[in-house]
Short mmCIF file of C-alpha atoms in Angstrom, two decimals:
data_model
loop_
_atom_site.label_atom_id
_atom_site.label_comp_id
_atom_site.label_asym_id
_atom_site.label_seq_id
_atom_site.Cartn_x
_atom_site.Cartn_y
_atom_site.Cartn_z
CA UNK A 210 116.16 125.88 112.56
CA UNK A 211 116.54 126.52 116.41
CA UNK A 212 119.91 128.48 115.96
CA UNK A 213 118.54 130.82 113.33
CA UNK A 214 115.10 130.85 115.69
CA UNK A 215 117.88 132.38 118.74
CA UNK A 216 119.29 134.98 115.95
CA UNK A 217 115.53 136.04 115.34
CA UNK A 218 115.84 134.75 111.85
CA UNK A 219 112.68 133.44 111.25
CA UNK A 220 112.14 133.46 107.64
CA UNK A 221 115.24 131.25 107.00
CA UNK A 222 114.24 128.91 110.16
CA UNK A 223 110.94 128.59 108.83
CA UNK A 224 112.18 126.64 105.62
CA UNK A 225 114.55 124.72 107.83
CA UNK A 226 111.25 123.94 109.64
CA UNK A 227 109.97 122.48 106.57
CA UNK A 228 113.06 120.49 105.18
CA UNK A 229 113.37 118.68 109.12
CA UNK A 230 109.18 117.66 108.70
CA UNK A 231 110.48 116.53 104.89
CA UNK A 232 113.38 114.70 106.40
CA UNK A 233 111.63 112.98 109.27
CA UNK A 234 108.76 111.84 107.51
CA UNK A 235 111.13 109.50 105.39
CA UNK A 236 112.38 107.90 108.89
CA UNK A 237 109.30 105.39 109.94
CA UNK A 238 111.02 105.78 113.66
CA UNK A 239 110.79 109.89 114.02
CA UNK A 240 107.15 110.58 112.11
CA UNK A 241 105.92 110.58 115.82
CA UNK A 242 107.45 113.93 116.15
CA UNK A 243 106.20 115.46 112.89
CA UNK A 244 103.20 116.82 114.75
CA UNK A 245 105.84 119.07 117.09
CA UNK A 246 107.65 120.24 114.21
CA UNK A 247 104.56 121.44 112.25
CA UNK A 248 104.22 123.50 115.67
CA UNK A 249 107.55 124.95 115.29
CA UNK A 250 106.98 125.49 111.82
CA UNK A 251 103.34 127.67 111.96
CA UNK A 252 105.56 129.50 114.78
CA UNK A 253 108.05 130.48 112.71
CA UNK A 254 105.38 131.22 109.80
CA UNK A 255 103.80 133.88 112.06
CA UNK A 256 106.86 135.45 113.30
CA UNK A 257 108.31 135.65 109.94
CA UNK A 258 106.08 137.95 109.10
CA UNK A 259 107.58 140.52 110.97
CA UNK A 260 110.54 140.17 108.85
CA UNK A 261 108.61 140.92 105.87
CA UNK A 262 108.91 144.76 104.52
CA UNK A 263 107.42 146.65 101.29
CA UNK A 264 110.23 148.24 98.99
CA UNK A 265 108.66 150.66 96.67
CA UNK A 266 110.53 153.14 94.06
CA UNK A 267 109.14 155.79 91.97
CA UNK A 268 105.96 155.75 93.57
CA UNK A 269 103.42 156.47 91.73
CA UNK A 270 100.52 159.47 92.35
CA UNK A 271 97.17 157.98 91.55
CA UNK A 272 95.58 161.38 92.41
CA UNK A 273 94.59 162.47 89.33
CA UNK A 274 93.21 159.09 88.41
CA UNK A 275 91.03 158.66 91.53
CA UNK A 276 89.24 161.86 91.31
CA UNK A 277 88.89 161.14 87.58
CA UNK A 278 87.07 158.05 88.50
CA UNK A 279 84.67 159.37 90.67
CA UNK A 280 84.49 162.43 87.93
CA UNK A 281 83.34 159.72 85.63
CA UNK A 282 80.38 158.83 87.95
CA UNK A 283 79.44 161.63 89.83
CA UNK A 284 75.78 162.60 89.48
CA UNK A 285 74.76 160.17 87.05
CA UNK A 286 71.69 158.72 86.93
CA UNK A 287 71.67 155.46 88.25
CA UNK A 288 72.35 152.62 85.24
CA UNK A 289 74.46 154.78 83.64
CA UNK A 290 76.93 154.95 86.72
CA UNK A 291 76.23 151.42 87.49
CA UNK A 292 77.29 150.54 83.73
CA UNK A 293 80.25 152.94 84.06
CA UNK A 294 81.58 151.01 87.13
CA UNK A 295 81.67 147.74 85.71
CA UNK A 296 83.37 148.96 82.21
CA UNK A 297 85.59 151.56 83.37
CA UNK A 298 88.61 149.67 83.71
CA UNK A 299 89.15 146.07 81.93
CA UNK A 300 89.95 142.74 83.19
CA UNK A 301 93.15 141.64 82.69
CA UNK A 302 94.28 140.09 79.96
CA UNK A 303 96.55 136.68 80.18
CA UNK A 304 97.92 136.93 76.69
CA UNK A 305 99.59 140.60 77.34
CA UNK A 306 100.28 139.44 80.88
CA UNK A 307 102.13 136.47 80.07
CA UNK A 308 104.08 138.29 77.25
CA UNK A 309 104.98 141.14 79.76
CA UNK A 310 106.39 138.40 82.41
CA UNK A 311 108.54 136.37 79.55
CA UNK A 312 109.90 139.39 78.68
CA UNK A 313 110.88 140.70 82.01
CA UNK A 314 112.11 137.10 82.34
CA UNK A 315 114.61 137.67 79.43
CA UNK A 316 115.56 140.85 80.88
CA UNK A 317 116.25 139.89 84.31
CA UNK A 318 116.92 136.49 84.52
CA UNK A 319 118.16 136.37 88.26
CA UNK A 320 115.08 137.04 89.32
CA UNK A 321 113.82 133.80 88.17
CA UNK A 322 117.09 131.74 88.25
CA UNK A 323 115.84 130.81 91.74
CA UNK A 324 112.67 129.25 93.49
CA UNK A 325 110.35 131.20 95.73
CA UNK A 326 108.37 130.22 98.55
CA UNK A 327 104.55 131.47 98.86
CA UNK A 328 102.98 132.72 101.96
CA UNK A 329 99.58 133.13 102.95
CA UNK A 330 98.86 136.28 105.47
CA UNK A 331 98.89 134.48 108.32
CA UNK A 332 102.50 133.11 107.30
CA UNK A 333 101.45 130.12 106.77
CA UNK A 334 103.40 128.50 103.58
CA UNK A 335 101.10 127.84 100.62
CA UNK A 336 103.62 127.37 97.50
CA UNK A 337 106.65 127.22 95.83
CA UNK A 338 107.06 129.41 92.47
CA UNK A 339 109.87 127.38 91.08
CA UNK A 340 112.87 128.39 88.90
CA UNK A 341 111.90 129.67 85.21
CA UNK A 342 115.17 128.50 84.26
CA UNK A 343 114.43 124.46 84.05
CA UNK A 344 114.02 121.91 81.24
CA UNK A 345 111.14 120.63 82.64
CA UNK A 346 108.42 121.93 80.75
CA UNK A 347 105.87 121.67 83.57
CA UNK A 348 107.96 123.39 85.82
CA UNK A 349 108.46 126.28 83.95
CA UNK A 350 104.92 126.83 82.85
CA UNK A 351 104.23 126.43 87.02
CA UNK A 352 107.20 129.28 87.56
CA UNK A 353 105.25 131.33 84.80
CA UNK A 354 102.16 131.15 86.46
CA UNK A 355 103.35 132.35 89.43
CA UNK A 356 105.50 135.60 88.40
CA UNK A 357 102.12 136.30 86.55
CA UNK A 358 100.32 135.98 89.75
CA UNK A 359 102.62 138.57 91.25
CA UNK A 360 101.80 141.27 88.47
CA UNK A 361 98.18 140.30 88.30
CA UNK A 362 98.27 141.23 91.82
CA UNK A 363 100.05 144.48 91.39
CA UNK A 364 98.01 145.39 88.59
CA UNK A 365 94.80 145.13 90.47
CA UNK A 366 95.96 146.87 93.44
CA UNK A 367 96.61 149.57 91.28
CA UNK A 368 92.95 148.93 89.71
CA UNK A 369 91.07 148.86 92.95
CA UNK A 370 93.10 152.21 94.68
CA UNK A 371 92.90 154.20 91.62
CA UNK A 372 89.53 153.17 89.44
CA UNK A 373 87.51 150.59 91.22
CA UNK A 374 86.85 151.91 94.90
CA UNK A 375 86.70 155.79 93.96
CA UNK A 376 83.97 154.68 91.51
CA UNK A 377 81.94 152.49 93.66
CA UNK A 378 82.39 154.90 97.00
CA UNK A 379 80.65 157.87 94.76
CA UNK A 380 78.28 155.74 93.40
CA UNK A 381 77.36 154.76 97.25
CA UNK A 382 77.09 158.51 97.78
CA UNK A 383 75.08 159.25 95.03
CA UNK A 384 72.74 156.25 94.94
CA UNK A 385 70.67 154.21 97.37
CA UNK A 386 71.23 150.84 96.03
CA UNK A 387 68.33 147.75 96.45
CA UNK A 388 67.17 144.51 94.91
CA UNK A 389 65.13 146.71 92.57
CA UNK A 390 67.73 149.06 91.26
CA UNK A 391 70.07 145.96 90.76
CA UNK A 392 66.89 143.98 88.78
CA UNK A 393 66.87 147.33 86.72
CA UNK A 394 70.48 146.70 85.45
CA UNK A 395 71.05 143.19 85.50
CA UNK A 396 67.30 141.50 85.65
CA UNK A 397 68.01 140.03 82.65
CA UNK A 398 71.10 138.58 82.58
CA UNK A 399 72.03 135.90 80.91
CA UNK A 400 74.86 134.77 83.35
CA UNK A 401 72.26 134.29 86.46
CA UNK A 402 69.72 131.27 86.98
CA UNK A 403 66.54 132.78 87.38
CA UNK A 404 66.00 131.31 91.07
CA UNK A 405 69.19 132.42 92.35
CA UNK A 406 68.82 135.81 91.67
CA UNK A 407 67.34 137.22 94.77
CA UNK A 408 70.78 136.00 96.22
CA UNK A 409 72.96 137.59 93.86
CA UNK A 410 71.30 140.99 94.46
CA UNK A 411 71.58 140.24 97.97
CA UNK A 412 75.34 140.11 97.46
CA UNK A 413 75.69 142.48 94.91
CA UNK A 414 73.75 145.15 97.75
CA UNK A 415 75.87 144.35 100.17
CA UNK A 416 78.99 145.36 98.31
CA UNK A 417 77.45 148.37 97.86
CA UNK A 418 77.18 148.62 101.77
CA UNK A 419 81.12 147.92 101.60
CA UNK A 420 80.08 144.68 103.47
CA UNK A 421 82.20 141.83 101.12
CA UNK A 422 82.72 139.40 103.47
CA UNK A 423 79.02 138.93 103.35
CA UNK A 424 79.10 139.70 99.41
CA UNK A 425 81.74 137.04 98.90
CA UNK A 426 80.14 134.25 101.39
CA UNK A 427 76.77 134.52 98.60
CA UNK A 428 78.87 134.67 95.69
CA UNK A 429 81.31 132.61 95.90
CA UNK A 430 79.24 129.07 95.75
CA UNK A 431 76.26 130.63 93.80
CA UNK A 432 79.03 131.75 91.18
CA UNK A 433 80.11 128.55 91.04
CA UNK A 434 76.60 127.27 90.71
CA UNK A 435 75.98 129.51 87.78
CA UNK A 436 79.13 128.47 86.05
CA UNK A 437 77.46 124.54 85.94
CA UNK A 438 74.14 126.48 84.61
CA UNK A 439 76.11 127.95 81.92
CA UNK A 440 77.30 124.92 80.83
CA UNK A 441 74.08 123.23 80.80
CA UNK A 442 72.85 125.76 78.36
CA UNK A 443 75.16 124.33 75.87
CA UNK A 444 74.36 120.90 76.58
CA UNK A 445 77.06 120.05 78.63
CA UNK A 446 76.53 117.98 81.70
CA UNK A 447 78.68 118.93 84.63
CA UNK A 448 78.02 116.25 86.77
CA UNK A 449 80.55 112.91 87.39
CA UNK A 450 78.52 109.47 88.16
CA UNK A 451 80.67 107.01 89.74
CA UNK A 452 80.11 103.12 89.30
CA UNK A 453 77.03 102.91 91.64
CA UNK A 454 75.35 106.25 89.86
CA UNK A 455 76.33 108.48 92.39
CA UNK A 456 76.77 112.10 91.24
CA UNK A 457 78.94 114.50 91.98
CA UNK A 458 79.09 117.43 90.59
CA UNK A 459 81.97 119.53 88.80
CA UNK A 460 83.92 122.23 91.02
CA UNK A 461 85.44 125.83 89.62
CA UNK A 462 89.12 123.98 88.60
CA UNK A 463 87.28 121.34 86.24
CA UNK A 464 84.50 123.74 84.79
CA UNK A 465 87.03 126.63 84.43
CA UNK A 466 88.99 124.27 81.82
CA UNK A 467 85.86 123.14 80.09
CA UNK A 468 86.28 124.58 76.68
CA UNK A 469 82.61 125.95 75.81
CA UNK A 470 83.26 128.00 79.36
CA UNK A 471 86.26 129.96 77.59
CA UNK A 472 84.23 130.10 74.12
CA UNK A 473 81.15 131.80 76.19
CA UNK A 474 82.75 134.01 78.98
CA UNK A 475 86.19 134.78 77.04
CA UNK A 476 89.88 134.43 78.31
CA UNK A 477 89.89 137.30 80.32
CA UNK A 478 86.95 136.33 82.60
CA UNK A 479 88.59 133.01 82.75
CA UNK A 480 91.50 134.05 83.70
CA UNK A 481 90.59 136.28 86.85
CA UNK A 482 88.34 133.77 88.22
CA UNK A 483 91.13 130.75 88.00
CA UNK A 484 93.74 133.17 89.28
CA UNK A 485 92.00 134.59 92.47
CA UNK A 486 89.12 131.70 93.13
CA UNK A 487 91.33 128.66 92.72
CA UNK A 488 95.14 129.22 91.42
CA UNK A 489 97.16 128.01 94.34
CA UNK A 490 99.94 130.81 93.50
CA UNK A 491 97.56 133.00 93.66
CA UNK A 492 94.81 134.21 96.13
CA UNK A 493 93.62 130.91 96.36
CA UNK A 494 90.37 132.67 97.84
CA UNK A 495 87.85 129.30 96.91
CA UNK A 496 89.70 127.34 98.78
CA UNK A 497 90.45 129.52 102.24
CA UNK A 498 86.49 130.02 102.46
CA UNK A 499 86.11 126.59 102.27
CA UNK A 500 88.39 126.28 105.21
CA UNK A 501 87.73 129.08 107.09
CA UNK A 502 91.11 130.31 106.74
CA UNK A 503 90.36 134.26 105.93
CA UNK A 504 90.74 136.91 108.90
CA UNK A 505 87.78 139.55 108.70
CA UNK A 506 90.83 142.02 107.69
CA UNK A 507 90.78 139.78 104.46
CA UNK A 508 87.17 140.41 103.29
CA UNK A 509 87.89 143.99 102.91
CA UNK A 510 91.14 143.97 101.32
CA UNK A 511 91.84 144.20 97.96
CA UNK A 512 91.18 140.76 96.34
CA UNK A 513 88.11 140.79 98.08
CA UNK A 514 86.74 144.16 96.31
CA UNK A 515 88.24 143.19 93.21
CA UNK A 516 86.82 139.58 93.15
CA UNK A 517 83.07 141.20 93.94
CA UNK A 518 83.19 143.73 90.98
CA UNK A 519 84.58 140.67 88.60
CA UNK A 520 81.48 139.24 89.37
CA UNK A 521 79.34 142.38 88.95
CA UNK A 522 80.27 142.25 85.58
CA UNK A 523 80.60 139.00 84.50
CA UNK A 524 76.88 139.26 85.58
CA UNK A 525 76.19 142.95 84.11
CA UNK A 526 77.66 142.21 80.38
CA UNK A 527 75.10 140.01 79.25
CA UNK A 528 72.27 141.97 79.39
CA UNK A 529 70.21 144.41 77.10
CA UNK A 530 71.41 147.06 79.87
CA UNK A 531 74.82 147.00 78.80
CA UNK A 532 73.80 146.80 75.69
CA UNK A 533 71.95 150.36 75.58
CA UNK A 534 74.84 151.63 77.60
CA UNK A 535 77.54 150.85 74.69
CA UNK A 536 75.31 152.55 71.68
CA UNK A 537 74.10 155.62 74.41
CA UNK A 538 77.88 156.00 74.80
CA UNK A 539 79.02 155.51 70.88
CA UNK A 540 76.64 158.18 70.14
CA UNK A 541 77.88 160.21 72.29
CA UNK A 542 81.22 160.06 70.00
CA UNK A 543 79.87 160.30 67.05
CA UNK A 544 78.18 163.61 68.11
CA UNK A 545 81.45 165.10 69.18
#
């Protein structure tokens, strides 16, 4: 690790970092200099990043499709641009995602022959994607999940530059957005608990100010919140008691595999809230708030835009709003 530290070859030093903190914590004598090493190591993670660069081929022009987005809201009245935001472009869906990365898989195989380590922005290590090519069933469902991760993130990068953002910056110049507008839209919907609403519009408004980080510090526990409610509606308690009746109640991983939660939101909700709140492959973004761990930089980036309109809707669909918005908009066929 030091000799590829003097060539300025940080990347490779930083897993040699890691295997010497493997390989002294299996010698009782040398653990006391673990804590030295994991210094060495975070060094390396940040400098490594220098070392990281973008390689991009036929780039794509998303022009046309930005200025057709804000085309599609532009001087609209207001729940008829709101409804058009959060429908415009559709969640992704894990079925199609996972049959696109299998096949690229079978098309490509040395991409996957070999494991891939997982950094966070600040360089920090966070995962290991390993090789699709094992007969361990486990591990290839766990190197499947993360080349899905990958192309769920490039997918909603391309979402966010070229549908999501254009949409929701002409809507903020078109509209002056407040608790009352959003109880117009969404006052009844069927995804909030009544008390907690006045903090989901507060969120909700403040992504329409562009401010997420303060969006995402409201919504990310209330959602989670919400997701327990849910489940309460349909009689299920989410709520562990341990021997001496203490409760405890269920976080996102356990009520995102609760059965009646993919019945009622569908597979594709499901599946963007696992991936970015809590899949550790993925943005992980549940976890870093807990832990502080996101720069401000992070709460306007993409995840963090994308993350606060996947709540907008999951919030917007079930409601008599939405509702009128689909026939208003079938009719509008039918009379063409």
């Amino acid at each position: 690790a030091e000799s590829r530290e003097a060539a300025n070859e940080f990347m490779v030093a930083h897993s040699f970092w890691g295997e010497a903190i493997a390989a002294y914590r299996d010698r009782a004598s040398l653990r006391r200099d673990i804590p030295n090493l994991q210094k060495r190591y975070a060094t390396a993670g940040i400098k490594l990043r220098d070392e990281m660069h973008q390689f991009s081929s036929d780039v794509v022009d998303v022009t046309k499709f930005i200025e057709a987005s804000r085309a599609a809201v532009r001087d609209l009245p207001w729940e008829d641009a709101f409804f058009e935001l959060i429908s415009h472009v559709q969640l992704i869906n894990p079925t199609d995602l996972r049959a696109t990365v299998e096949k690229g898989i079978a098309e490509h195989p040395i991409q996957a022959t070999f494991a891939a380590n997982l950094f966070d922005a600040s360089g920090r290590k966070v995962g290991v994607r390993p090789s699709a090519f094992s007969d361990d069933q486990g591990q290839y469902e766990k190197a499947i999940t993360g080349f899905m991760e990958q192309d769920a993130r490039l997918r909603r990068s391309l979402k966010i530059h070229a549908s999501i953002a254009p949409a929701l910056r002409q809507i903020i110049d078109d509209h002056e957005i407040d608790s009352e507008k959003l109880d117009a839209v969404i006052g009844d919907s069927a995804f909030i608990p009544e008390e907690r609403r006045p903090l989901f519009y507060q969120a909700f408004e403040a992504g329409f100010r562009w401010d997420f980080s303060t969006a995402l510090h409201i919504l990310v526990p209330q959602v989670e919140n919400a997701l327990r409610w849910v489940l309460e509606q349909h009689d299920v308690s989410p709520v562990n008691i341990d021997a001496e009746g203490v409760e405890e109640v269920w976080g996102y991983e356990r009520i995102l595999g609760h059965p009646k939660i993919l019945e009622t939101l569908g597979s594709d909700f499901v599946f963007e809230l696992r991936s970015i709140l809590v899949e550790r492959l993925g943005p992980n973004l549940r976890n870093l708030f807990a832990h502080g761990a996101l720069s401000p930089d992070a709460f306007a980036g993409e995840v963090a835009v994308y993350l606060w309109w996947v709540i907008l809707r999951l919030a917007a669909f079930p409601t008599s709003g939405m509702q009128a918005f689909v026939d208003r908009k079938k009719a509008a066929v039918r009379t063409q």
